[in-house]
Amino acid sequence: MNFARDLRGRRCWIFDLDGTLTKPVHDFERIRRQLTVPADEGILEYIARQAEPERERLEKALSAIEFRLAAQAQASQDVCALLGYLADQGALLGILTRNMRGCVPIILERLAIEHFFAGDDILAREDCLPKPDPEGVNTLLRGWQADPADAVMVGDFRYDLECGRRAGVATVHYNALGRDGWPALTDIEVSSFAALLAVLQVN
């Protein structure tokens, strides 16, 4: 299969937010320490398992961290060029994030990309089971009346790629930091959105 041609033929593009559309500012190891989350467990999953009032305390602490980071968000290089190209091609664009919904408009406004995404095409952790569960991808595809074979999930972390795999869509690992990847979960790895754009523009 010519994978570049296959990607160009897909009209549904779903993006992770933090560390993908935005430059990576989340120090998850520090956040784990602040919230006393074990290294081998997801932050949201750990918080969800706690009994009240500890769960509420941790949720408030995490929300405060997320709002502070949202106010510092910066766009990943060439993200506007990529989104503009996809929009010009008639692609449907969505966001699937483990971040809280209240942070999303703050981030999108700072990135100046809010016009690319319809409100119903943005799913935060309040809207569906968090990645790596595929519910969010499946919800977007149902709303678009689209098939998984017509969709792509783009993200910087294992949860994004695993979510895409479980939903049966193509997966793009956006690896701007050059970290170890997850080849078994990845159809294509790119180090920049300029590189992804070049793949899509291959004749």
PDB file of C-alpha atoms in Angstrom:
ATOM      1  CA  MET A   1       0.000   0.000   0.000  1.00  0.00           C
ATOM      2  CA  ASN A   2       1.150   3.545  -0.761  1.00  0.00           C
ATOM      3  CA  PHE A   3       0.545   4.934   2.726  1.00  0.00           C
ATOM      4  CA  ALA A   4       0.894   8.563   1.642  1.00  0.00           C
ATOM      5  CA  ARG A   5      -1.880   8.006  -0.900  1.00  0.00           C
ATOM      6  CA  ASP A   6      -3.940   6.214   1.732  1.00  0.00           C
ATOM      7  CA  LEU A   7      -3.610   9.138   4.152  1.00  0.00           C
ATOM      8  CA  ARG A   8      -4.494  11.656   1.456  1.00  0.00           C
ATOM      9  CA  GLY A   9      -7.661   9.698   0.764  1.00  0.00           C
ATOM     10  CA  ARG A  10      -8.892   9.916   4.352  1.00  0.00           C
ATOM     11  CA  ARG A  11     -11.216  12.834   5.069  1.00  0.00           C
ATOM     12  CA  CYS A  12     -11.646  12.544   8.878  1.00  0.00           C
ATOM     13  CA  TRP A  13      -8.740  13.816  10.983  1.00  0.00           C
ATOM     14  CA  ILE A  14      -8.805  13.610  14.775  1.00  0.00           C
ATOM     15  CA  PHE A  15      -6.104  15.360  16.791  1.00  0.00           C
ATOM     16  CA  ASP A  16      -4.888  15.116  20.338  1.00  0.00           C
ATOM     17  CA  LEU A  17      -4.555  18.567  21.900  1.00  0.00           C
ATOM     18  CA  ASP A  18      -1.786  18.865  24.504  1.00  0.00           C
ATOM     19  CA  GLY A  19       1.649  18.095  23.100  1.00  0.00           C
ATOM     20  CA  THR A  20       0.242  17.650  19.598  1.00  0.00           C
ATOM     21  CA  LEU A  21      -1.607  20.778  18.486  1.00  0.00           C
ATOM     22  CA  THR A  22       0.210  22.564  21.312  1.00  0.00           C
ATOM     23  CA  LYS A  23       3.888  22.590  22.096  1.00  0.00           C
ATOM     24  CA  PRO A  24       4.553  20.155  24.955  1.00  0.00           C
ATOM     25  CA  VAL A  25       4.390  22.034  28.255  1.00  0.00           C
ATOM     26  CA  HIS A  26       2.916  19.350  30.503  1.00  0.00           C
ATOM     27  CA  ASP A  27       5.500  17.822  32.810  1.00  0.00           C
ATOM     28  CA  PHE A  28       3.486  14.713  33.580  1.00  0.00           C
ATOM     29  CA  GLU A  29       6.064  13.295  35.951  1.00  0.00           C
ATOM     30  CA  ARG A  30       5.883  16.464  38.035  1.00  0.00           C
ATOM     31  CA  ILE A  31       2.080  16.391  37.928  1.00  0.00           C
ATOM     32  CA  ARG A  32       2.143  12.784  39.095  1.00  0.00           C
ATOM     33  CA  ARG A  33       4.341  13.741  42.024  1.00  0.00           C
ATOM     34  CA  GLN A  34       2.095  16.654  42.926  1.00  0.00           C
ATOM     35  CA  LEU A  35      -0.976  14.422  42.884  1.00  0.00           C
ATOM     36  CA  THR A  36       0.810  11.322  44.291  1.00  0.00           C
ATOM     37  CA  VAL A  37      -0.157   9.243  41.250  1.00  0.00           C
ATOM     38  CA  PRO A  38       1.849   6.006  40.805  1.00  0.00           C
ATOM     39  CA  ALA A  39       4.179   5.995  37.803  1.00  0.00           C
ATOM     40  CA  ASP A  40       2.479   2.993  36.210  1.00  0.00           C
ATOM     41  CA  GLU A  41      -1.070   4.399  36.264  1.00  0.00           C
ATOM     42  CA  GLY A  42      -2.895   7.051  34.261  1.00  0.00           C
ATOM     43  CA  ILE A  43      -3.619  10.255  36.157  1.00  0.00           C
ATOM     44  CA  LEU A  44      -7.333  10.320  35.323  1.00  0.00           C
ATOM     45  CA  GLU A  45      -7.712   6.632  36.025  1.00  0.00           C
ATOM     46  CA  TYR A  46      -6.023   6.955  39.415  1.00  0.00           C
ATOM     47  CA  ILE A  47      -8.190   9.895  40.438  1.00  0.00           C
ATOM     48  CA  ALA A  48     -11.375   8.106  39.342  1.00  0.00           C
ATOM     49  CA  ARG A  49     -10.556   5.190  41.665  1.00  0.00           C
ATOM     50  CA  GLN A  50     -10.291   7.328  44.781  1.00  0.00           C
ATOM     51  CA  ALA A  51     -13.084   7.654  47.310  1.00  0.00           C
ATOM     52  CA  GLU A  52     -14.547  10.998  48.278  1.00  0.00           C
ATOM     53  CA  PRO A  53     -13.418  13.475  49.493  1.00  0.00           C
ATOM     54  CA  GLU A  54      -9.972  12.564  48.133  1.00  0.00           C
ATOM     55  CA  ARG A  55     -11.239  12.272  44.556  1.00  0.00           C
ATOM     56  CA  GLU A  56     -12.734  15.767  44.663  1.00  0.00           C
ATOM     57  CA  ARG A  57      -9.532  17.186  46.140  1.00  0.00           C
ATOM     58  CA  LEU A  58      -7.422  15.622  43.390  1.00  0.00           C
ATOM     59  CA  GLU A  59      -9.826  16.724  40.661  1.00  0.00           C
ATOM     60  CA  LYS A  60      -9.626  20.321  41.889  1.00  0.00           C
ATOM     61  CA  ALA A  61      -5.846  20.164  42.080  1.00  0.00           C
ATOM     62  CA  LEU A  62      -5.592  18.755  38.562  1.00  0.00           C
ATOM     63  CA  SER A  63      -8.018  21.376  37.230  1.00  0.00           C
ATOM     64  CA  ALA A  64      -5.901  24.155  38.698  1.00  0.00           C
ATOM     65  CA  ILE A  65      -2.796  22.738  37.022  1.00  0.00           C
ATOM     66  CA  GLU A  66      -4.578  22.386  33.685  1.00  0.00           C
ATOM     67  CA  PHE A  67      -5.966  25.923  33.697  1.00  0.00           C
ATOM     68  CA  ARG A  68      -2.518  27.303  34.512  1.00  0.00           C
ATOM     69  CA  LEU A  69      -0.970  25.374  31.616  1.00  0.00           C
ATOM     70  CA  ALA A  70      -3.810  26.301  29.251  1.00  0.00           C
ATOM     71  CA  ALA A  71      -2.978  29.968  29.807  1.00  0.00           C
ATOM     72  CA  GLN A  72       0.582  29.231  28.619  1.00  0.00           C
ATOM     73  CA  ALA A  73      -0.331  27.189  25.531  1.00  0.00           C
ATOM     74  CA  GLN A  74       1.579  27.767  22.312  1.00  0.00           C
ATOM     75  CA  ALA A  75       0.886  26.319  18.879  1.00  0.00           C
ATOM     76  CA  SER A  76       3.091  23.565  17.546  1.00  0.00           C
ATOM     77  CA  GLN A  77       5.125  24.725  14.574  1.00  0.00           C
ATOM     78  CA  ASP A  78       3.269  24.549  11.234  1.00  0.00           C
ATOM     79  CA  VAL A  79       0.012  23.428  12.869  1.00  0.00           C
ATOM     80  CA  CYS A  80      -1.942  26.203  11.131  1.00  0.00           C
ATOM     81  CA  ALA A  81      -0.464  25.258   7.773  1.00  0.00           C
ATOM     82  CA  LEU A  82      -1.457  21.621   8.240  1.00  0.00           C
ATOM     83  CA  LEU A  83      -4.976  22.378   9.450  1.00  0.00           C
ATOM     84  CA  GLY A  84      -5.463  24.921   6.693  1.00  0.00           C
ATOM     85  CA  TYR A  85      -4.380  22.404   4.075  1.00  0.00           C
ATOM     86  CA  LEU A  86      -6.712  19.734   5.422  1.00  0.00           C
ATOM     87  CA  ALA A  87      -9.601  22.195   5.607  1.00  0.00           C
ATOM     88  CA  ASP A  88      -8.963  23.262   2.002  1.00  0.00           C
ATOM     89  CA  GLN A  89      -9.127  19.592   1.020  1.00  0.00           C
ATOM     90  CA  GLY A  90     -12.559  19.313   2.606  1.00  0.00           C
ATOM     91  CA  ALA A  91     -11.432  17.248   5.595  1.00  0.00           C
ATOM     92  CA  LEU A  92     -13.510  16.944   8.744  1.00  0.00           C
ATOM     93  CA  LEU A  93     -11.410  17.998  11.753  1.00  0.00           C
ATOM     94  CA  GLY A  94     -11.900  16.920  15.353  1.00  0.00           C
ATOM     95  CA  ILE A  95     -10.135  17.072  18.706  1.00  0.00           C
ATOM     96  CA  LEU A  96     -10.066  14.279  21.278  1.00  0.00           C
ATOM     97  CA  THR A  97      -8.373  15.273  24.529  1.00  0.00           C
ATOM     98  CA  ARG A  98      -8.009  13.977  28.066  1.00  0.00           C
ATOM     99  CA  ASN A  99      -7.947  17.620  29.167  1.00  0.00           C
ATOM    100  CA  MET A 100     -10.996  19.189  30.803  1.00  0.00           C
ATOM    101  CA  ARG A 101     -13.527  20.920  28.562  1.00  0.00           C
ATOM    102  CA  GLY A 102     -13.126  24.303  30.238  1.00  0.00           C
ATOM    103  CA  CYS A 103      -9.489  24.500  29.133  1.00  0.00           C
ATOM    104  CA  VAL A 104     -10.118  23.761  25.473  1.00  0.00           C
ATOM    105  CA  PRO A 105     -11.449  27.164  24.296  1.00  0.00           C
ATOM    106  CA  ILE A 106      -8.638  28.913  26.172  1.00  0.00           C
ATOM    107  CA  ILE A 107      -6.059  26.798  24.375  1.00  0.00           C
ATOM    108  CA  LEU A 108      -7.645  27.031  20.926  1.00  0.00           C
ATOM    109  CA  GLU A 109      -7.915  30.815  21.183  1.00  0.00           C
ATOM    110  CA  ARG A 110      -4.268  31.098  22.188  1.00  0.00           C
ATOM    111  CA  LEU A 111      -3.319  28.900  19.231  1.00  0.00           C
ATOM    112  CA  ALA A 112      -5.632  30.888  16.884  1.00  0.00           C
ATOM    113  CA  ILE A 113      -7.054  27.653  15.458  1.00  0.00           C
ATOM    114  CA  GLU A 114     -10.554  27.682  16.940  1.00  0.00           C
ATOM    115  CA  HIS A 115     -12.106  28.344  13.514  1.00  0.00           C
ATOM    116  CA  PHE A 116     -10.960  24.944  12.265  1.00  0.00           C
ATOM    117  CA  PHE A 117     -13.086  22.955  14.729  1.00  0.00           C
ATOM    118  CA  ALA A 118     -16.860  22.839  15.160  1.00  0.00           C
ATOM    119  CA  GLY A 119     -18.009  22.633  18.781  1.00  0.00           C
ATOM    120  CA  ASP A 120     -19.539  19.177  18.391  1.00  0.00           C
ATOM    121  CA  ASP A 121     -16.268  17.919  16.948  1.00  0.00           C
ATOM    122  CA  ILE A 122     -14.310  18.623  20.144  1.00  0.00           C
ATOM    123  CA  LEU A 123     -14.469  15.947  22.830  1.00  0.00           C
ATOM    124  CA  ALA A 124     -12.883  16.419  26.259  1.00  0.00           C
ATOM    125  CA  ARG A 125     -12.779  14.060  29.198  1.00  0.00           C
ATOM    126  CA  GLU A 126     -16.274  15.045  30.347  1.00  0.00           C
ATOM    127  CA  ASP A 127     -17.713  13.990  26.984  1.00  0.00           C
ATOM    128  CA  CYS A 128     -16.535  10.377  26.660  1.00  0.00           C
ATOM    129  CA  LEU A 129     -14.349   7.751  28.248  1.00  0.00           C
ATOM    130  CA  PRO A 130     -10.754   8.992  28.159  1.00  0.00           C
ATOM    131  CA  LYS A 131      -8.188   7.677  25.720  1.00  0.00           C
ATOM    132  CA  PRO A 132      -7.009   4.963  25.240  1.00  0.00           C
ATOM    133  CA  ASP A 133     -10.671   3.947  25.209  1.00  0.00           C
ATOM    134  CA  PRO A 134     -11.900   4.336  21.598  1.00  0.00           C
ATOM    135  CA  GLU A 135     -15.278   5.796  22.569  1.00  0.00           C
ATOM    136  CA  GLY A 136     -14.292   9.336  21.591  1.00  0.00           C
ATOM    137  CA  VAL A 137     -13.131   8.344  18.117  1.00  0.00           C
ATOM    138  CA  ASN A 138     -16.253   6.251  17.619  1.00  0.00           C
ATOM    139  CA  THR A 139     -18.449   9.153  18.748  1.00  0.00           C
ATOM    140  CA  LEU A 140     -16.843  11.537  16.262  1.00  0.00           C
ATOM    141  CA  LEU A 141     -17.153   9.030  13.436  1.00  0.00           C
ATOM    142  CA  ARG A 142     -20.834   8.492  14.169  1.00  0.00           C
ATOM    143  CA  GLY A 143     -21.416  12.233  14.129  1.00  0.00           C
ATOM    144  CA  TRP A 144     -19.634  12.482  10.794  1.00  0.00           C
ATOM    145  CA  GLN A 145     -21.371   9.356   9.478  1.00  0.00           C
ATOM    146  CA  ALA A 146     -17.919   8.107   8.582  1.00  0.00           C
ATOM    147  CA  ASP A 147     -16.174   4.750   8.525  1.00  0.00           C
ATOM    148  CA  PRO A 148     -12.924   4.046  10.428  1.00  0.00           C
ATOM    149  CA  ALA A 149     -11.235   3.377   7.085  1.00  0.00           C
ATOM    150  CA  ASP A 150     -11.778   7.062   6.306  1.00  0.00           C
ATOM    151  CA  ALA A 151     -10.200   8.395   9.515  1.00  0.00           C
ATOM    152  CA  VAL A 152      -6.846   9.253  11.102  1.00  0.00           C
ATOM    153  CA  MET A 153      -5.843   9.755  14.745  1.00  0.00           C
ATOM    154  CA  VAL A 154      -2.850  12.062  15.323  1.00  0.00           C
ATOM    155  CA  GLY A 155      -1.177  12.234  18.717  1.00  0.00           C
ATOM    156  CA  ASP A 156       2.071  12.387  20.635  1.00  0.00           C
ATOM    157  CA  PHE A 157       1.473   9.654  23.207  1.00  0.00           C
ATOM    158  CA  ARG A 158       0.697   5.960  23.463  1.00  0.00           C
ATOM    159  CA  TYR A 159      -2.879   6.629  24.598  1.00  0.00           C
ATOM    160  CA  ASP A 160      -3.626   8.446  21.336  1.00  0.00           C
ATOM    161  CA  LEU A 161      -2.206   5.689  19.189  1.00  0.00           C
ATOM    162  CA  GLU A 162      -3.795   2.882  21.184  1.00  0.00           C
ATOM    163  CA  CYS A 163      -7.131   4.662  20.998  1.00  0.00           C
ATOM    164  CA  GLY A 164      -6.812   4.923  17.221  1.00  0.00           C
ATOM    165  CA  ARG A 165      -5.800   1.288  16.860  1.00  0.00           C
ATOM    166  CA  ARG A 166      -8.753   0.119  18.939  1.00  0.00           C
ATOM    167  CA  ALA A 167     -11.109   2.233  16.835  1.00  0.00           C
ATOM    168  CA  GLY A 168      -9.661   0.847  13.600  1.00  0.00           C
ATOM    169  CA  VAL A 169      -8.383   4.167  12.224  1.00  0.00           C
ATOM    170  CA  ALA A 170      -4.960   5.078  10.842  1.00  0.00           C
ATOM    171  CA  THR A 171      -2.507   6.350  13.470  1.00  0.00           C
ATOM    172  CA  VAL A 172       0.083   9.114  13.153  1.00  0.00           C
ATOM    173  CA  HIS A 173       2.635   9.513  15.934  1.00  0.00           C
ATOM    174  CA  TYR A 174       3.587  13.184  16.169  1.00  0.00           C
ATOM    175  CA  ASN A 175       7.023  12.874  17.781  1.00  0.00           C
ATOM    176  CA  ALA A 176       8.508  16.370  17.828  1.00  0.00           C
ATOM    177  CA  LEU A 177      10.717  15.538  20.821  1.00  0.00           C
ATOM    178  CA  GLY A 178      12.278  12.447  19.250  1.00  0.00           C
ATOM    179  CA  ARG A 179      11.307  10.160  22.102  1.00  0.00           C
ATOM    180  CA  ASP A 180      10.984   6.395  21.897  1.00  0.00           C
ATOM    181  CA  GLY A 181       7.835   5.527  20.015  1.00  0.00           C
ATOM    182  CA  TRP A 182       5.298   2.729  19.871  1.00  0.00           C
ATOM    183  CA  PRO A 183       5.847   1.083  16.477  1.00  0.00           C
ATOM    184  CA  ALA A 184       3.186  -1.562  16.992  1.00  0.00           C
ATOM    185  CA  LEU A 185       0.573   1.171  17.421  1.00  0.00           C
ATOM    186  CA  THR A 186       1.854   3.524  14.719  1.00  0.00           C
ATOM    187  CA  ASP A 187       1.204   3.621  10.979  1.00  0.00           C
ATOM    188  CA  ILE A 188       3.490   6.591  10.394  1.00  0.00           C
ATOM    189  CA  GLU A 189       5.729   8.685  12.662  1.00  0.00           C
ATOM    190  CA  VAL A 190       6.555  12.314  11.889  1.00  0.00           C
ATOM    191  CA  SER A 191       8.820  14.742  13.710  1.00  0.00           C
ATOM    192  CA  SER A 192       6.937  17.844  12.586  1.00  0.00           C
ATOM    193  CA  PHE A 193       3.704  18.955  10.991  1.00  0.00           C
ATOM    194  CA  ALA A 194       5.736  20.213   8.045  1.00  0.00           C
ATOM    195  CA  ALA A 195       6.857  16.617   7.519  1.00  0.00           C
ATOM    196  CA  LEU A 196       3.273  15.361   7.739  1.00  0.00           C
ATOM    197  CA  LEU A 197       2.177  18.046   5.283  1.00  0.00           C
ATOM    198  CA  ALA A 198       4.910  16.938   2.897  1.00  0.00           C
ATOM    199  CA  VAL A 199       3.636  13.365   3.097  1.00  0.00           C
ATOM    200  CA  LEU A 200       0.120  14.522   2.250  1.00  0.00           C
ATOM    201  CA  GLN A 201       1.332  16.593  -0.690  1.00  0.00           C
ATOM    202  CA  VAL A 202       3.323  13.787  -2.320  1.00  0.00           C
ATOM    203  CA  ASN A 203       2.272  13.386  -5.946  1.00  0.00           C
TER     204      ASN A 203
END
